[in-house]
PDB file of C-alpha atoms and ligand atoms in Angstrom:
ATOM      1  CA  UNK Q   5       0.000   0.000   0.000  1.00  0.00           C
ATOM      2  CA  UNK Q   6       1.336   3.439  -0.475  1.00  0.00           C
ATOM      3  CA  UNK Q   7       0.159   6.457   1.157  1.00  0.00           C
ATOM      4  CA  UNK Q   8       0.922  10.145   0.824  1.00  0.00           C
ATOM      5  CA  UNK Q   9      -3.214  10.413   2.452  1.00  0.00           C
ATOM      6  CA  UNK Q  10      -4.663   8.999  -0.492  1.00  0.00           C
ATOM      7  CA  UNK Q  11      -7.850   7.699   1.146  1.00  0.00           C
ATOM      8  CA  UNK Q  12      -8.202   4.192   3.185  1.00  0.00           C
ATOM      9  CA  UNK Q  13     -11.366   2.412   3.432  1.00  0.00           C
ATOM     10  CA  UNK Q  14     -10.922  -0.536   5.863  1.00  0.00           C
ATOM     11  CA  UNK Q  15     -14.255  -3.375   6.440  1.00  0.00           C
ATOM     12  CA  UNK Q  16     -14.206  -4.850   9.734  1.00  0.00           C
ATOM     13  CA  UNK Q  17     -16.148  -8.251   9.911  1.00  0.00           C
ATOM     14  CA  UNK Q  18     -15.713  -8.687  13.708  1.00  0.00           C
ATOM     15  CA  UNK Q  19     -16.895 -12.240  14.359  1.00  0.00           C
ATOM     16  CA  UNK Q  20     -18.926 -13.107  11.624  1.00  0.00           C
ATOM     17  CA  UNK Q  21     -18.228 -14.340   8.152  1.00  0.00           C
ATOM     18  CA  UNK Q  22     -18.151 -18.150   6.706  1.00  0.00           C
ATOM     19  CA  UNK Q  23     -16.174 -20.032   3.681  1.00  0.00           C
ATOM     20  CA  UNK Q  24     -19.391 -19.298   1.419  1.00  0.00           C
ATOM     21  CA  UNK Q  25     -18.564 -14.920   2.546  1.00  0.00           C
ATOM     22  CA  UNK Q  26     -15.730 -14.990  -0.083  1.00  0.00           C
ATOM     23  CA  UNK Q  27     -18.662 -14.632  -2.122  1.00  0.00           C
ATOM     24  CA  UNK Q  28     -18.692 -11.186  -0.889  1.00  0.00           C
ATOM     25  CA  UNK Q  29     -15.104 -10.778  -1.524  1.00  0.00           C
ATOM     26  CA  UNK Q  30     -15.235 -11.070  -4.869  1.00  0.00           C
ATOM     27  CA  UNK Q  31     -18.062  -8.668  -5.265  1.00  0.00           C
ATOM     28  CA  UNK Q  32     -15.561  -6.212  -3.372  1.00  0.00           C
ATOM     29  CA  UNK Q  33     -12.447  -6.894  -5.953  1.00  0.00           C
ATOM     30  CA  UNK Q  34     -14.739  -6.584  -8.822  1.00  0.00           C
ATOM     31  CA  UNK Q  35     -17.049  -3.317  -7.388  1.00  0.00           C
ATOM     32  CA  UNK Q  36     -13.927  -1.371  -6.701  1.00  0.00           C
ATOM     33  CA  UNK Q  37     -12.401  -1.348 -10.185  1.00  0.00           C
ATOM     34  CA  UNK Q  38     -10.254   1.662 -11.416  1.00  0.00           C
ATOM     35  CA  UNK Q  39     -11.081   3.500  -7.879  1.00  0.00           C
ATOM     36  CA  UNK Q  40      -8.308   1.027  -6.334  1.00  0.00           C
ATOM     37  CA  UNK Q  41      -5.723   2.700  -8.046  1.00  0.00           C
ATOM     38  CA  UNK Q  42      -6.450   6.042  -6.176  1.00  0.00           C
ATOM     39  CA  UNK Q  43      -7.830   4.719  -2.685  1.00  0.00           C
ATOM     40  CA  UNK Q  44      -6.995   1.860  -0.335  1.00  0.00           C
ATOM     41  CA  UNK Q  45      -9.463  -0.889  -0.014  1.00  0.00           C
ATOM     42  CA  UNK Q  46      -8.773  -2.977   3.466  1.00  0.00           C
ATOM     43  CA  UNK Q  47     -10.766  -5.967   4.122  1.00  0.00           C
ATOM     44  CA  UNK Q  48     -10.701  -7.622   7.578  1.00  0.00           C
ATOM     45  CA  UNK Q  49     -12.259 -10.710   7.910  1.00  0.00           C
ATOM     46  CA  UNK Q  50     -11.803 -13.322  10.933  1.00  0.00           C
ATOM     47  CA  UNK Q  51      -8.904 -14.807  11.284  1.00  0.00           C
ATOM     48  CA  UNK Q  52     -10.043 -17.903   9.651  1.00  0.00           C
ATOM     49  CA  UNK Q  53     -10.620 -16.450   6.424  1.00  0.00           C
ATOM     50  CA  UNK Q  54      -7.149 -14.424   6.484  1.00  0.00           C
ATOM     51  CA  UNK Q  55      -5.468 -16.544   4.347  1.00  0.00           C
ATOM     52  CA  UNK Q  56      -8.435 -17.553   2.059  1.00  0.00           C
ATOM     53  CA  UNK Q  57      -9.222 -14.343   1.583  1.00  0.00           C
ATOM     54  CA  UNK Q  58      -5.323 -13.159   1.003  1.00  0.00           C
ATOM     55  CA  UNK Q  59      -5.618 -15.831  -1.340  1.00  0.00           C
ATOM     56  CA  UNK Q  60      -8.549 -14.183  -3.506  1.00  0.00           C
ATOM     57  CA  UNK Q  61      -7.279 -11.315  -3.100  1.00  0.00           C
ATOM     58  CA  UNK Q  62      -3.914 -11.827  -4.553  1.00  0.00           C
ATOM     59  CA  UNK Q  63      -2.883  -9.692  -7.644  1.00  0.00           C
ATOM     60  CA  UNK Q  64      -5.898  -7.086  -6.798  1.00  0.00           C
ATOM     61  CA  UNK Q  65      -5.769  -4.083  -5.060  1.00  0.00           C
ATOM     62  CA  UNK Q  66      -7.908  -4.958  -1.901  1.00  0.00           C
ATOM     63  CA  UNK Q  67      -5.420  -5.889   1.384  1.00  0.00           C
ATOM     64  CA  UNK Q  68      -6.620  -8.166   3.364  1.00  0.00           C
ATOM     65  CA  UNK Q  69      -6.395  -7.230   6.897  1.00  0.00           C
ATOM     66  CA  UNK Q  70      -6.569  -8.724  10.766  1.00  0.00           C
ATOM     67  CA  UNK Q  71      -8.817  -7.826  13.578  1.00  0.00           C
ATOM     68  CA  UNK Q  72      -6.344  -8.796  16.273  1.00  0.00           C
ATOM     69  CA  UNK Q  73      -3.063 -10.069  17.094  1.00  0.00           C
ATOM     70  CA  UNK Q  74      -0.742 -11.278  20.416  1.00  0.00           C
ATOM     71  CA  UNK Q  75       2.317  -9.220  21.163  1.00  0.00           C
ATOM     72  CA  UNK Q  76       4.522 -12.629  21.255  1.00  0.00           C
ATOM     73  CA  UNK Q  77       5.831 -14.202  18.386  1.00  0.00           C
ATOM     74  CA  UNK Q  78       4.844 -17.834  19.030  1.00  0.00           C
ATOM     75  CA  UNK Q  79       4.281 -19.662  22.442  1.00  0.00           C
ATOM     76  CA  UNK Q  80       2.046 -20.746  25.297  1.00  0.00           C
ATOM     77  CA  UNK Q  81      -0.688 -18.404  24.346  1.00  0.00           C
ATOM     78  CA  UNK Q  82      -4.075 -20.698  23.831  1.00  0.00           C
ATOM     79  CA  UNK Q  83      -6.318 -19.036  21.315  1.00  0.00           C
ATOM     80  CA  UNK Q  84      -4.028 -16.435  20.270  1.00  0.00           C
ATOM     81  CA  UNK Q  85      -2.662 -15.472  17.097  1.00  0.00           C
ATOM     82  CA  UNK Q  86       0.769 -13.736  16.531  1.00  0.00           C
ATOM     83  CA  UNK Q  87       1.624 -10.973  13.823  1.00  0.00           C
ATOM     84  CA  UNK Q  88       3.994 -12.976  12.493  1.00  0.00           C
ATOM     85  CA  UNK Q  89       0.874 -15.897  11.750  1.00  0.00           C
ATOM     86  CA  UNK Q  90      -1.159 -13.336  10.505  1.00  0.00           C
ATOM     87  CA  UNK Q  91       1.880 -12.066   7.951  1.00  0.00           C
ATOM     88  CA  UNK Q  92       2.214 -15.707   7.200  1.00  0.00           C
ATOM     89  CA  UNK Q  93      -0.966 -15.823   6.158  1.00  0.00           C
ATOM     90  CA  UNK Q  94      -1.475 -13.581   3.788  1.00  0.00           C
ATOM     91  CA  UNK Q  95      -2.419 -10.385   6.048  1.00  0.00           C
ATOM     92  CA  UNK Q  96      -0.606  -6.822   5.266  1.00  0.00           C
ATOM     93  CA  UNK Q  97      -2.633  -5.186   7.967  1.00  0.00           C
ATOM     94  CA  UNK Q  98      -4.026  -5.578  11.467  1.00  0.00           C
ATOM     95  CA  UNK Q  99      -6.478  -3.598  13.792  1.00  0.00           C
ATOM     96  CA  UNK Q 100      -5.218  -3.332  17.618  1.00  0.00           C
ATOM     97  CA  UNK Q 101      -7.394  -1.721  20.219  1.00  0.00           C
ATOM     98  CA  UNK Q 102     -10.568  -1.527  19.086  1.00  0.00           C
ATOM     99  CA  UNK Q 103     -12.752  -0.216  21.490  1.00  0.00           C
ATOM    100  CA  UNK Q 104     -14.491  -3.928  21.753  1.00  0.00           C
ATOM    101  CA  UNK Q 105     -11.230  -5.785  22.598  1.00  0.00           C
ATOM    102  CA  UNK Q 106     -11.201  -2.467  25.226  1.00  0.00           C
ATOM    103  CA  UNK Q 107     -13.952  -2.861  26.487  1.00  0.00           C
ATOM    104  CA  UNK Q 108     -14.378  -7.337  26.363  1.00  0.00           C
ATOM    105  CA  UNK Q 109     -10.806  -8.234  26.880  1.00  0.00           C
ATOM    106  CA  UNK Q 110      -9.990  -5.459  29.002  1.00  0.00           C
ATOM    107  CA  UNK Q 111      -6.916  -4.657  26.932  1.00  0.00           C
ATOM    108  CA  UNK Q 112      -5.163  -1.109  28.406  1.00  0.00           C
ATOM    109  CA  UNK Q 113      -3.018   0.826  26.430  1.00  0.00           C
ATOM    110  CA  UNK Q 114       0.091  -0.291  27.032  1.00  0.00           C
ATOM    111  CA  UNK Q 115      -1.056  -3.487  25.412  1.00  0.00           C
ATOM    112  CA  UNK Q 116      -2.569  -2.205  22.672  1.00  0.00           C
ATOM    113  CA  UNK Q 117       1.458  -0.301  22.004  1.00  0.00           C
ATOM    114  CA  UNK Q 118       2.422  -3.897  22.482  1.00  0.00           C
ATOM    115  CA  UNK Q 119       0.232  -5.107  19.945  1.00  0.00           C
ATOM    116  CA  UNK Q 120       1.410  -2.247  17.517  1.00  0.00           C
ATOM    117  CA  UNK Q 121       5.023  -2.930  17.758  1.00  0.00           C
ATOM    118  CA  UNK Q 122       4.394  -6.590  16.851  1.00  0.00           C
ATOM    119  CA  UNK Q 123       2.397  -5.396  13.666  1.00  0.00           C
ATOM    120  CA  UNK Q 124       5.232  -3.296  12.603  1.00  0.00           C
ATOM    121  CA  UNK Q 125       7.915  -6.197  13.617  1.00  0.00           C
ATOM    122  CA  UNK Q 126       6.093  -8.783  11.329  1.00  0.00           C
ATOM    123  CA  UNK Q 127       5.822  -5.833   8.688  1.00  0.00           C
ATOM    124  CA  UNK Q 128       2.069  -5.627   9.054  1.00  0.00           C
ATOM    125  CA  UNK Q 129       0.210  -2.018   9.219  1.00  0.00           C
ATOM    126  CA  UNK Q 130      -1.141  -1.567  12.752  1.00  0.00           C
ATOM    127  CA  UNK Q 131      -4.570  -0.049  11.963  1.00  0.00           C
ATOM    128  CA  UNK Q 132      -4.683   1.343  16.116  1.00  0.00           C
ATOM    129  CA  UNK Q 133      -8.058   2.434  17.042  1.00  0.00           C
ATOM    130  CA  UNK Q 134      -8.655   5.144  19.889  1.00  0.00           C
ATOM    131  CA  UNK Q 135     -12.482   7.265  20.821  1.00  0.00           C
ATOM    132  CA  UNK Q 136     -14.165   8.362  23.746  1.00  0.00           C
ATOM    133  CA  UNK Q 137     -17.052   7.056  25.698  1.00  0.00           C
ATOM    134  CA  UNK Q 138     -20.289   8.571  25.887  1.00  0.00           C
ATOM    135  CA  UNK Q 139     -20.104   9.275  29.284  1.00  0.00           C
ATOM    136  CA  UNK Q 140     -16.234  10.875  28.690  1.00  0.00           C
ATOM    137  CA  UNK Q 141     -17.679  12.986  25.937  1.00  0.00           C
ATOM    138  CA  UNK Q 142     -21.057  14.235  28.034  1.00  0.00           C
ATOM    139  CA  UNK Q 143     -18.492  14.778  30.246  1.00  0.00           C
ATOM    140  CA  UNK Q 144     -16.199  17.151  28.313  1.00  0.00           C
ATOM    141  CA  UNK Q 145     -13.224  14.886  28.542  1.00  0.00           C
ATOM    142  CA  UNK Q 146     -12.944  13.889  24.724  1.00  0.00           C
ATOM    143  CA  UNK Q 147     -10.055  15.719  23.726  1.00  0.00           C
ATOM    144  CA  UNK Q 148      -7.835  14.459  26.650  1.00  0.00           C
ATOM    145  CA  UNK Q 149      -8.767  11.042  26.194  1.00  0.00           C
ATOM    146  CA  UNK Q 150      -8.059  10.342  22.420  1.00  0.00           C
ATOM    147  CA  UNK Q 151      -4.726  12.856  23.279  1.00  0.00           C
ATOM    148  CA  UNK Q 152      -4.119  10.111  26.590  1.00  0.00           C
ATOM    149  CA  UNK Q 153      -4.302   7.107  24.438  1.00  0.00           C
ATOM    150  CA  UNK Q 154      -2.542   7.938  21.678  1.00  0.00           C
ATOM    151  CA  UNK Q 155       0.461   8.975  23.774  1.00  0.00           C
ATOM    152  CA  UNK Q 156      -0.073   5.492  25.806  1.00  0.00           C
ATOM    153  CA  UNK Q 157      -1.080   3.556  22.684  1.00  0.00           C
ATOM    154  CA  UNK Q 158       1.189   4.523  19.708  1.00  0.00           C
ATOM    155  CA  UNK Q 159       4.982   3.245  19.729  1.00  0.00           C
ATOM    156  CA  UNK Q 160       7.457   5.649  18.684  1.00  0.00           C
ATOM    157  CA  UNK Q 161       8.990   5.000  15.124  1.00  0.00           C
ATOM    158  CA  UNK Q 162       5.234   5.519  13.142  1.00  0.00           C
ATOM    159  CA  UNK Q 163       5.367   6.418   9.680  1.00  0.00           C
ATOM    160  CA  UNK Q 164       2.961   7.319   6.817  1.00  0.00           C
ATOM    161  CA  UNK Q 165       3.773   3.350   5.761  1.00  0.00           C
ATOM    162  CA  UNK Q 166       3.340   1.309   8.973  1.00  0.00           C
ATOM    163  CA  UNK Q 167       0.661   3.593  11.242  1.00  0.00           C
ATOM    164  CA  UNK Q 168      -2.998   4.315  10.557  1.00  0.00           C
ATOM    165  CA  UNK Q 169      -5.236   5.722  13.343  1.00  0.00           C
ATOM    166  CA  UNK Q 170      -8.948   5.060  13.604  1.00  0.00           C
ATOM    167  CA  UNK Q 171     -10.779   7.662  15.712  1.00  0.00           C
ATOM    168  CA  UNK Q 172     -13.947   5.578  16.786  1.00  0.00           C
ATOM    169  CA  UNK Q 173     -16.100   7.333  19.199  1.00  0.00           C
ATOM    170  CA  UNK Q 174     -17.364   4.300  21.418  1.00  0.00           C
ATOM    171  CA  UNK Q 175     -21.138   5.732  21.267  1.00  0.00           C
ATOM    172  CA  UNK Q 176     -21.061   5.752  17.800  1.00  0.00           C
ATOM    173  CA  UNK Q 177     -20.535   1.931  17.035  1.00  0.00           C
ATOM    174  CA  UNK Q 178     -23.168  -0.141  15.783  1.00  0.00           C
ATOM    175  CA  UNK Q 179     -25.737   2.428  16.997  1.00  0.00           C
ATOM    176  CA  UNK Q 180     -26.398   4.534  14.218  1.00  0.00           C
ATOM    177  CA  UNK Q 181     -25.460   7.858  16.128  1.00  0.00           C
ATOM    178  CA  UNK Q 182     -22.573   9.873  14.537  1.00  0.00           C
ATOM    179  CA  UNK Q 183     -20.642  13.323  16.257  1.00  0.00           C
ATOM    180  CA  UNK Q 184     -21.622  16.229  13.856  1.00  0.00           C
ATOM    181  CA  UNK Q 185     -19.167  17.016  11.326  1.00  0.00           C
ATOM    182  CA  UNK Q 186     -17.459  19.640  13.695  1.00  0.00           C
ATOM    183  CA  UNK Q 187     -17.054  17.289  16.132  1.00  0.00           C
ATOM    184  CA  UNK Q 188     -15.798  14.768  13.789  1.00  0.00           C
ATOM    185  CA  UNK Q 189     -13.431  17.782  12.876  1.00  0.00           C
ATOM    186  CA  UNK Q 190     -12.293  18.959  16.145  1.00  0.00           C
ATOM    187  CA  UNK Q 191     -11.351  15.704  16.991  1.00  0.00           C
ATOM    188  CA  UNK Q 192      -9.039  14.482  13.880  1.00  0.00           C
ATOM    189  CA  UNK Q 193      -7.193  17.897  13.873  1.00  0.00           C
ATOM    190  CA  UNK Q 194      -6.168  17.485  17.729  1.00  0.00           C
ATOM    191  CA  UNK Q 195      -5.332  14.128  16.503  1.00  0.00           C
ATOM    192  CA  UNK Q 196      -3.163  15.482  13.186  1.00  0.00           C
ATOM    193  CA  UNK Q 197      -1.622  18.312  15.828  1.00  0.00           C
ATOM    194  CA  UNK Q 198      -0.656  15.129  17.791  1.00  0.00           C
ATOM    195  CA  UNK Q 199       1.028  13.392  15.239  1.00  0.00           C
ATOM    196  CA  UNK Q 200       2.780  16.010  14.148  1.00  0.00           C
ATOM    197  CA  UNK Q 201       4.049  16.792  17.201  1.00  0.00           C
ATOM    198  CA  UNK Q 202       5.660  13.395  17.890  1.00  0.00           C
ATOM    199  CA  UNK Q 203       6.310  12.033  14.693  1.00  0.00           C
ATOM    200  CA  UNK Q 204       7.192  15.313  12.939  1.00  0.00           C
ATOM    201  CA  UNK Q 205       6.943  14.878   9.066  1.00  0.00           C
ATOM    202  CA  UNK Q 206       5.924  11.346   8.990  1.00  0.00           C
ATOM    203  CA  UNK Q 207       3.005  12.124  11.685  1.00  0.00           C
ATOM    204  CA  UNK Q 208       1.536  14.889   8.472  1.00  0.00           C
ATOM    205  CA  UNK Q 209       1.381  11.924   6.429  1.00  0.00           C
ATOM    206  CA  UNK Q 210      -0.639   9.129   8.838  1.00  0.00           C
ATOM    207  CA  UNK Q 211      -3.855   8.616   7.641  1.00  0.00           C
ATOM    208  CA  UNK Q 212      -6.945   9.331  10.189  1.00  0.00           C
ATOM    209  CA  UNK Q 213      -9.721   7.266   9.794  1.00  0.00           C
ATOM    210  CA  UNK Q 214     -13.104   8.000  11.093  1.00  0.00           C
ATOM    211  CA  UNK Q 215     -15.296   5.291  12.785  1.00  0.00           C
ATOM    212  CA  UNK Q 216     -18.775   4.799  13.705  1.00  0.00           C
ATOM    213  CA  UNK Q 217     -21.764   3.821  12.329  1.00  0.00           C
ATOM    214  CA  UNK Q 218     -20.573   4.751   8.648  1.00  0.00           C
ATOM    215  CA  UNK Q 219     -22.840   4.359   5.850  1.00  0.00           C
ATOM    216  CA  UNK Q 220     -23.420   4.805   2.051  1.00  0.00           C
ATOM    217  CA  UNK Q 221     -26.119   7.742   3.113  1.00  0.00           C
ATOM    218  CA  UNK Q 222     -23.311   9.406   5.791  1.00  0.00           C
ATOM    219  CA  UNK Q 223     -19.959   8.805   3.975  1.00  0.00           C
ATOM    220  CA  UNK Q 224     -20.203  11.555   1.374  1.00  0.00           C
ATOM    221  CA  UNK Q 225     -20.155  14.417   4.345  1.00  0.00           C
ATOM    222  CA  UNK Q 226     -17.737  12.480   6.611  1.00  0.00           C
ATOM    223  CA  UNK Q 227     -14.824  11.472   4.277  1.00  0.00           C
ATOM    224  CA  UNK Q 228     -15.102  15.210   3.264  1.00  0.00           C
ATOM    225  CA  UNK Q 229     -14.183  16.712   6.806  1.00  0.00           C
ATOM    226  CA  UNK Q 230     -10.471  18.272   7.091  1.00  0.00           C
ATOM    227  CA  UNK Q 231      -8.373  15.543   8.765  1.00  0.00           C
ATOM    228  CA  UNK Q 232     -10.568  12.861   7.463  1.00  0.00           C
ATOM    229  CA  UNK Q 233      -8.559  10.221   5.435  1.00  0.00           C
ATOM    230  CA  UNK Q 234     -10.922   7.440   5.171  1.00  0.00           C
ATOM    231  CA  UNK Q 235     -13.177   5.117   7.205  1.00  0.00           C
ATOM    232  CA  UNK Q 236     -13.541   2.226   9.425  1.00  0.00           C
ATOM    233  CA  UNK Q 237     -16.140   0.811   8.345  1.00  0.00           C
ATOM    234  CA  UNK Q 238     -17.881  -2.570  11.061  1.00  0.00           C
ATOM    235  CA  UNK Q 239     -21.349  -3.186  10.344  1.00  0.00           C
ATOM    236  CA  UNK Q 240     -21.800  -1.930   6.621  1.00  0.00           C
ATOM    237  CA  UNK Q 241     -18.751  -3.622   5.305  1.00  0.00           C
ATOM    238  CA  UNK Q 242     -20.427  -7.193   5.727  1.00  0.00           C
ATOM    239  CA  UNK Q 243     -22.075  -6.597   2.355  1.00  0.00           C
ATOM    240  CA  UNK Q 244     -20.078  -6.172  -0.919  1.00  0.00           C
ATOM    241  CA  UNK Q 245     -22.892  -3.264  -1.947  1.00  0.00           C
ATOM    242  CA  UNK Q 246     -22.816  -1.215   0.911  1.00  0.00           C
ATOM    243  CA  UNK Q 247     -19.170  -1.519   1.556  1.00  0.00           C
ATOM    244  CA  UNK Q 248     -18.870  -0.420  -2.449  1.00  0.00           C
ATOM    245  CA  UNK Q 249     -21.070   2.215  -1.442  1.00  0.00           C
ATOM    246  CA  UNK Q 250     -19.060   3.791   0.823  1.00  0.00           C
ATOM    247  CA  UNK Q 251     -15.413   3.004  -1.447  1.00  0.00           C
ATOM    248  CA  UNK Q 252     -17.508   5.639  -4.150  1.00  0.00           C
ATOM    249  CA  UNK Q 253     -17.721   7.892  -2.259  1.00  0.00           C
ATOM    250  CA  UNK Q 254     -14.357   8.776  -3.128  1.00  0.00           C
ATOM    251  CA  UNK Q 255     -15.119   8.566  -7.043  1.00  0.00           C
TER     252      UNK Q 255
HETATM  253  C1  LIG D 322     -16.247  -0.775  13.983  1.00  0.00           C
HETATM  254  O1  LIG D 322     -16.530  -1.852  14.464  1.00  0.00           O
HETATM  255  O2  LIG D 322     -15.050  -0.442  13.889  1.00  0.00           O
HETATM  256  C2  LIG D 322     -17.315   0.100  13.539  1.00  0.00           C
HETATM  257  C3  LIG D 322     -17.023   1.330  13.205  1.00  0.00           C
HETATM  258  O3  LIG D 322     -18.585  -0.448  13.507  1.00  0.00           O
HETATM  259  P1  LIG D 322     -19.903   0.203  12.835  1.00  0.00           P
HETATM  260  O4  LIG D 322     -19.486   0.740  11.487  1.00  0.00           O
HETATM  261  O5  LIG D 322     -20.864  -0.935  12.730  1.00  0.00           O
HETATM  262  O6  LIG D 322     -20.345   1.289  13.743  1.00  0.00           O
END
């Protein structure tokens, strides 16, 4: 993938998807066309489709992603999955801390750093996800949060090549509620301001991805917010048209 900001759509499946889903995948390589020479098209499946699906996807533009990964290599870690597995298996990306794996596995943010570092040691993009809670945004407290976990959540060493950041407001998953446009606006340029101030000319060129209950009707307005770069896209990536719907945006 290269990326001087062109845009980044990324799907993630979360736990659902089946052999007979690659169906879907195809409809992806085929929807997306010429457009995949001027954005990039991430598809995350589960982990048991990684390598069918890198597979399929082989010689087209669409990357298949992962939704997870251990911070170990290999070892006595039942049920995990290491970076270097997912690299094996076709993957070129992976998302770390999502605000599920936050919330359900209780991972903090030094894990989550953990996590990154082992992406970028297998040579996978870490795809690291960060957002506020409805109660920390009610409360004021948004700013300081994202700002608190991307200091305590990004390695040092990101690039425009090997770092993407998802801003996913935690209310705004699955529930069809999205911040305004201002707010979506506010919140990526502290984020660019951040990354720029730590990663100097390589944190200009990260891409900022915007999360939450993204749809075909909503992308048009919020890929077109400064600081924007491209979604992360759960729920309406599952199918091939509404996934495409949201890739043409950028047509
Ligand atoms: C997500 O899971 O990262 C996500 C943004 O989900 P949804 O699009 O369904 O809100």
């Amino acid at each position: 993938m290269v990326s001087a900001r062109r845009p980044l759509v990324a799907g993630n499946w979360k736990m659902n998807g089946l052999q007979r889903s690659a169906a879907e995948l195809t409809k992806i390589i085929a929807g997306a066309g010429e457009l995949a020479a001027r954005i990039d098209i991430v598809v995350c499946p589960p982990a048991t489709l990684v390598a069918d699906f890198a597979a399929r996807a082989r010689g087209s533009a669409i990357v298949i992603g992962a939704q997870d990964c251990h911070a170990e290599v290999s070892g006595a870690f039942t049920g995990d999955i290491s970076a270097e597995m997912l690299k094996d298996a076709g993957a070129q990306a992976v998302i770390v801390g999502h605000s599920e794996r936050r919330s359900t596995h209780q991972e903090t943010d030094a894990e989550v750093r953990a996590k990154a570092l082992a992406a970028w040691r297998a040579g996978l993009i870490a795809i690291v996800c960060i957002g506020e809670t409805r109660a920390e945004r009610t409360a004021g407290h948004t700013n300081a949060v994202v700002q608190t976990q991307m200091g305590e959540s990004l390695p040092d060493g990101a690039t425009a090549e090997n770092l993407v950041v998802a801003y996913e407001p935690v209310w705004a998953i699955g529930t069809g509620l999205t911040p305004t446009s201002a707010d979506v606006a506010e919140v990526h340029g502290v984020i660019r301001q951040r990354l720029g101030a730590r990663y100097g000319a390589a944190g200009h060129g990260v891409r900022i991805l915007y999360g939450g209950s993204v749809k075909p009707a909503n992308a048009g307005e919020l890929m077109h917010i400064n600081n924007v770069d491209g979604a992360l896209v759960g729920g309406a990536s599952l199918k091939a048209e509404e996934f495409l719907g949201i890739v043409n945006v950028h047509r």
